[in-house]
Coordinates of C-alpha atoms in Angstrom, one line a residue:
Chain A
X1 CA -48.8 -66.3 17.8
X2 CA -52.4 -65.2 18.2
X3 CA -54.7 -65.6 15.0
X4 CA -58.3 -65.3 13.6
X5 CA -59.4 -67.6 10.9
X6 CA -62.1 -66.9 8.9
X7 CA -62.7 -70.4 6.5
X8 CA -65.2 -68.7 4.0
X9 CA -63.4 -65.8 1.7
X10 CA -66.7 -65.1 -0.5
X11 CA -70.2 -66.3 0.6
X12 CA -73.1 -66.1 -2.2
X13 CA -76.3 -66.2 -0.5
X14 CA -80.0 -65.7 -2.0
X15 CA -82.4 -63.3 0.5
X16 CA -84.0 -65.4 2.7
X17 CA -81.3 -68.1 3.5
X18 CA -79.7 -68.5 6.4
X19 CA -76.1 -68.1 7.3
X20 CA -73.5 -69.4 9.4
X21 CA -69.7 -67.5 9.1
X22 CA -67.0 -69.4 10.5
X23 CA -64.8 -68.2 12.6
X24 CA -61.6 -69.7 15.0
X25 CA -59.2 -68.1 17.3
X26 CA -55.3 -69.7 18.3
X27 CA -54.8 -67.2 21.9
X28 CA -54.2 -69.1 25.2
X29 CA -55.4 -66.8 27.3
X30 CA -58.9 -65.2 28.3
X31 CA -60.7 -63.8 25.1
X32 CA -62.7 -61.1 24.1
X33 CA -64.3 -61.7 20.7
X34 CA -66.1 -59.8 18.1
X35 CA -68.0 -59.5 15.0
X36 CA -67.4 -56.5 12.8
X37 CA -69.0 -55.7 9.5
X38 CA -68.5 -53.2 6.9
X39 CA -70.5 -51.9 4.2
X40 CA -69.6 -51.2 0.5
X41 CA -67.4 -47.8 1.5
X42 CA -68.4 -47.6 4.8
X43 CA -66.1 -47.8 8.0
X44 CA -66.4 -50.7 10.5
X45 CA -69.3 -51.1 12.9
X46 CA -69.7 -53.5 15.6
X47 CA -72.0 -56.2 15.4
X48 CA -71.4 -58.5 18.4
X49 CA -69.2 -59.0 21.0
X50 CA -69.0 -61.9 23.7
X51 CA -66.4 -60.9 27.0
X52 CA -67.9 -63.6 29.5
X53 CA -71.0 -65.4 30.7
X54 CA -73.8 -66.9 27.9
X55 CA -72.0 -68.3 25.3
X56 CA -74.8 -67.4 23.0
X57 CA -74.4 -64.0 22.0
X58 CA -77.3 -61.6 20.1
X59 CA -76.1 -58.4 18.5
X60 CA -78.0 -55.7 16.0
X61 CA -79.5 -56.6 13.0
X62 CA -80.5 -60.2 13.7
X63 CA -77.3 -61.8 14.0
X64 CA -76.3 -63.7 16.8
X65 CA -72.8 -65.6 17.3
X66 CA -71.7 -68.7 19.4
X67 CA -68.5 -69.4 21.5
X68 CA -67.6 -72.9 21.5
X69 CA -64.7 -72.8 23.9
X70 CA -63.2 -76.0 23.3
X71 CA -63.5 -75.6 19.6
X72 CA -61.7 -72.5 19.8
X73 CA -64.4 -70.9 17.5
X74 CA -66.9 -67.8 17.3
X75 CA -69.2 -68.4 14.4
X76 CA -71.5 -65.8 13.3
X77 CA -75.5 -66.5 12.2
X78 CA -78.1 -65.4 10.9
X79 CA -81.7 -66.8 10.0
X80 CA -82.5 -65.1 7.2
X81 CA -80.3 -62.9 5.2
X82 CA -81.4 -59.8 3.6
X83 CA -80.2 -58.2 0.4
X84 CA -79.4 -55.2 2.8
X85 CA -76.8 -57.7 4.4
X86 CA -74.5 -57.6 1.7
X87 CA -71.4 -56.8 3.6
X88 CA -67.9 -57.6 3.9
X89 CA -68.0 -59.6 8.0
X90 CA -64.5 -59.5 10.0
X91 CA -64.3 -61.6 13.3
X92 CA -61.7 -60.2 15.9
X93 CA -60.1 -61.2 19.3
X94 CA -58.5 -59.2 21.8
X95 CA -55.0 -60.4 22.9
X96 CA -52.7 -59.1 25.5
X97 CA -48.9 -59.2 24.1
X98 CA -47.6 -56.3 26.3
X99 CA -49.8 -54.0 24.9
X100 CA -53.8 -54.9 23.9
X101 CA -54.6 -55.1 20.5
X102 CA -57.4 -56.8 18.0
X103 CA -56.3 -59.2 15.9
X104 CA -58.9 -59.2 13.0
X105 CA -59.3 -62.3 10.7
X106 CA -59.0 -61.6 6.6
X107 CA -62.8 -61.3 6.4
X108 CA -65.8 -62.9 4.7
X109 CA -67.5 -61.0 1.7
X110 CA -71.3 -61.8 1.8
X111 CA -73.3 -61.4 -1.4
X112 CA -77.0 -61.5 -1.1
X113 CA -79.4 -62.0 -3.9
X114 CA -82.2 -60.4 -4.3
Chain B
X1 CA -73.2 -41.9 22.6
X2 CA -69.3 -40.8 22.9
X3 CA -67.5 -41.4 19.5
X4 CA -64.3 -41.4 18.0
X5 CA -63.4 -38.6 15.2
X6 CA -61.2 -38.6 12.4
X7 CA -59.6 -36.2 10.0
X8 CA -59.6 -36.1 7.2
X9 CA -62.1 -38.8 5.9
X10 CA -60.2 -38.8 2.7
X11 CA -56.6 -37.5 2.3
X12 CA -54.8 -37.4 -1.4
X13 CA -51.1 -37.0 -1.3
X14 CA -48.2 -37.4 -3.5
X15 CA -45.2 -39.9 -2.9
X16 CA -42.3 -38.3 -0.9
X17 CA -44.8 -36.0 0.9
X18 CA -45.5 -36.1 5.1
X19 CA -49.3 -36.8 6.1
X20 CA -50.6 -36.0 9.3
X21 CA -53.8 -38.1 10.5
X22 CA -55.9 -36.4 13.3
X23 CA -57.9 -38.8 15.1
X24 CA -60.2 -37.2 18.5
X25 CA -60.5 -40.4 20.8
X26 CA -63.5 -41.1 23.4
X27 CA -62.6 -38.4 26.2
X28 CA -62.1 -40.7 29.0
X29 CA -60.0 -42.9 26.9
X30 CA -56.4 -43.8 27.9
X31 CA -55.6 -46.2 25.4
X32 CA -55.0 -45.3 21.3
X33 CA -54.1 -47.3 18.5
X34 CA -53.6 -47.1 14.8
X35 CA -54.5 -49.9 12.5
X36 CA -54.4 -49.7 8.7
X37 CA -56.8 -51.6 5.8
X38 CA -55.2 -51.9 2.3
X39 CA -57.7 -52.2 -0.3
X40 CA -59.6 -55.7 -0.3
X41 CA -57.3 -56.6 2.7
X42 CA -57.8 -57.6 6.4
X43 CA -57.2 -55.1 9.2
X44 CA -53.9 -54.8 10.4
X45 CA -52.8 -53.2 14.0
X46 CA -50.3 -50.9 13.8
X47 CA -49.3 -49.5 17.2
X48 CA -50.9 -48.9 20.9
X49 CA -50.1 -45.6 22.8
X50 CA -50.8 -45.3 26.5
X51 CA -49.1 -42.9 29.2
X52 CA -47.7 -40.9 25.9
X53 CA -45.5 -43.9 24.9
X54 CA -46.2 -46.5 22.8
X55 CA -46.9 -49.9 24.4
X56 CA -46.6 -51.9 21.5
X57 CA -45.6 -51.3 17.4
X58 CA -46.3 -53.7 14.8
X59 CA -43.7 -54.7 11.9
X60 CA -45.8 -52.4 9.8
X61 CA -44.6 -49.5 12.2
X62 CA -41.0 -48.4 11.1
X63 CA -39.3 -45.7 11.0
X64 CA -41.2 -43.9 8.7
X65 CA -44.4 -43.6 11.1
X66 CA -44.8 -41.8 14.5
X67 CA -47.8 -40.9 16.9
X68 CA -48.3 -38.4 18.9
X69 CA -50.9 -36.4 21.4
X70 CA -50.3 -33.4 21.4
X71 CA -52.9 -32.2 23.7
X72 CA -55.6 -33.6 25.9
X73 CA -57.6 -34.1 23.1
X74 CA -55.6 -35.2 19.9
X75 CA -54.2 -38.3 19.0
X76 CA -52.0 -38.1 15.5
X77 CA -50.4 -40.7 13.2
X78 CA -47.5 -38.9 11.1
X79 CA -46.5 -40.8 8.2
X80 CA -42.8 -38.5 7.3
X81 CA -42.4 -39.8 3.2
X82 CA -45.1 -41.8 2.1
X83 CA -45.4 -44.3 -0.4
X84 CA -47.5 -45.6 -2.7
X85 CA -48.0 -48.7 -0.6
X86 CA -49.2 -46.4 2.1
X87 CA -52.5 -46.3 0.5
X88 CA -54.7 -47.2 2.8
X89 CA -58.0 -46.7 5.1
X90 CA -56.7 -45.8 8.5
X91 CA -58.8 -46.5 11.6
X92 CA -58.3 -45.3 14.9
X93 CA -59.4 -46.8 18.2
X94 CA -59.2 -45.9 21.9
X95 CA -60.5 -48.0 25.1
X96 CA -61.0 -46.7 28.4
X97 CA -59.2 -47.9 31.7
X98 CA -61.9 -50.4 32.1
X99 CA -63.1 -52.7 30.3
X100 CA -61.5 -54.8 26.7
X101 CA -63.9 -53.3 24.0
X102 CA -61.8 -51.1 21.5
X103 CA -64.1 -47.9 19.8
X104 CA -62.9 -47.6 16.5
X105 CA -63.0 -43.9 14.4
X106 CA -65.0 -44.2 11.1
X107 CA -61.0 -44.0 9.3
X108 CA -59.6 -41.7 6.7
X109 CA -58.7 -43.3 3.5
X110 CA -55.1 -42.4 2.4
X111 CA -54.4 -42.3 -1.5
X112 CA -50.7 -41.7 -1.9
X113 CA -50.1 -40.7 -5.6

């Protein structure tokens, strides 16, 4: 069955570090992958998505992600967090199972320190 | 930029009752799907809709839960006697005939009672 796995439940970050979220994917067929955060009480917004072509994918707000196809992962990054990036993170893949659908992972909550 | 709608943004019920949650997909849109976040949870699909029948329903999705479009223009998830595990945001999505990237709604947050 198709899965996301997300490895990192809380992440505790001061402003200025840099982060890496990790993410893998179990689908056999052709993915579409995402990035999705969402702020304390706020609904989900996209942050990055990668369909095809450079593995090396920028979105808004500084992040960028990588596919690693034979790893099976999508791990989010950023250089330098901001206290502004305190944020729960959901990765996501698209899978086709009759219908289409996103399979989200459980999520990552990042806390940044001023 | 083309958005989806929901309504309510925040729906209080009591347990027993029937909820009705009005979502306004991306016009062009031909795909619609439900998904549901409980509290501190991950995002969970619900069902798919296309063609006014749904392509594909989740465990989540019994009896209890139905969608409909009513119109051109509507796209509703009726929950008939809720529960207080029904608590939930609910998010909305649509996708066009093109293309694999899902819009989602900003949800309405569900407090059954």
């Amino acid at each position: 069955a198709q899965s996301v796995s997300q490895h990192n439940h809380h992440v505790i970050l001061s402003e200025a570090a840099s982060l890496e979220l990790g993410c893998n994917y179990s689908y056999g067929g052709t993915v579409n992958l995402f990035w999705y955060v969402q702020y304390p009480g706020q609904h989900l917004q996209l942050l990055l998505k990668y369909f095809s072509g450079d593995p090396l994918v920028k979105g808004i707000k500084g992040f960028e992600a990588e596919f690693i196809k034979s790893k099976f992962s999508f791990n989010l990054r950023k250089p330098s967090v901001q206290w502004s990036d305190t944020a729960e993170y959901f990765c996501a893949v698209n899978a086709y199972t009759g219908g289409f659908k996103t399979i989200f992972g459980a999520g990552t909550r990042l806390f940044v320190k001023a | 930029e083309p958005e989806v709608t929901q309504t309510p943004s925040h729906q209080v019920t009591q347990m027993g009752q029937e909820v009705i949650l009005r979502c306004v997909p991306i016009s062009n849109h031909l795909y619609f799907y439900w998904y549901r976040q409980i509290l501190g949870q991950k995002v969970e699909f619900l069902v798919s809709f296309y063609n006014n029948e749904i392509s594909e329903k989740s465990e989540i999705f019994d009896d209890q839960f139905s969608v409909e479009r009513p119109d051109g223009s509507n796209f509703t998830l009726k929950i008939r006697s809720t529960k207080l595990e029904d608590s939930a945001m609910y998010f909305c999505a649509s996708k066009g005939e093109r293309g694999n990237e899902q819009f989602f709604g900003p949800g309405t947050r569900l407090t059954v009672l």
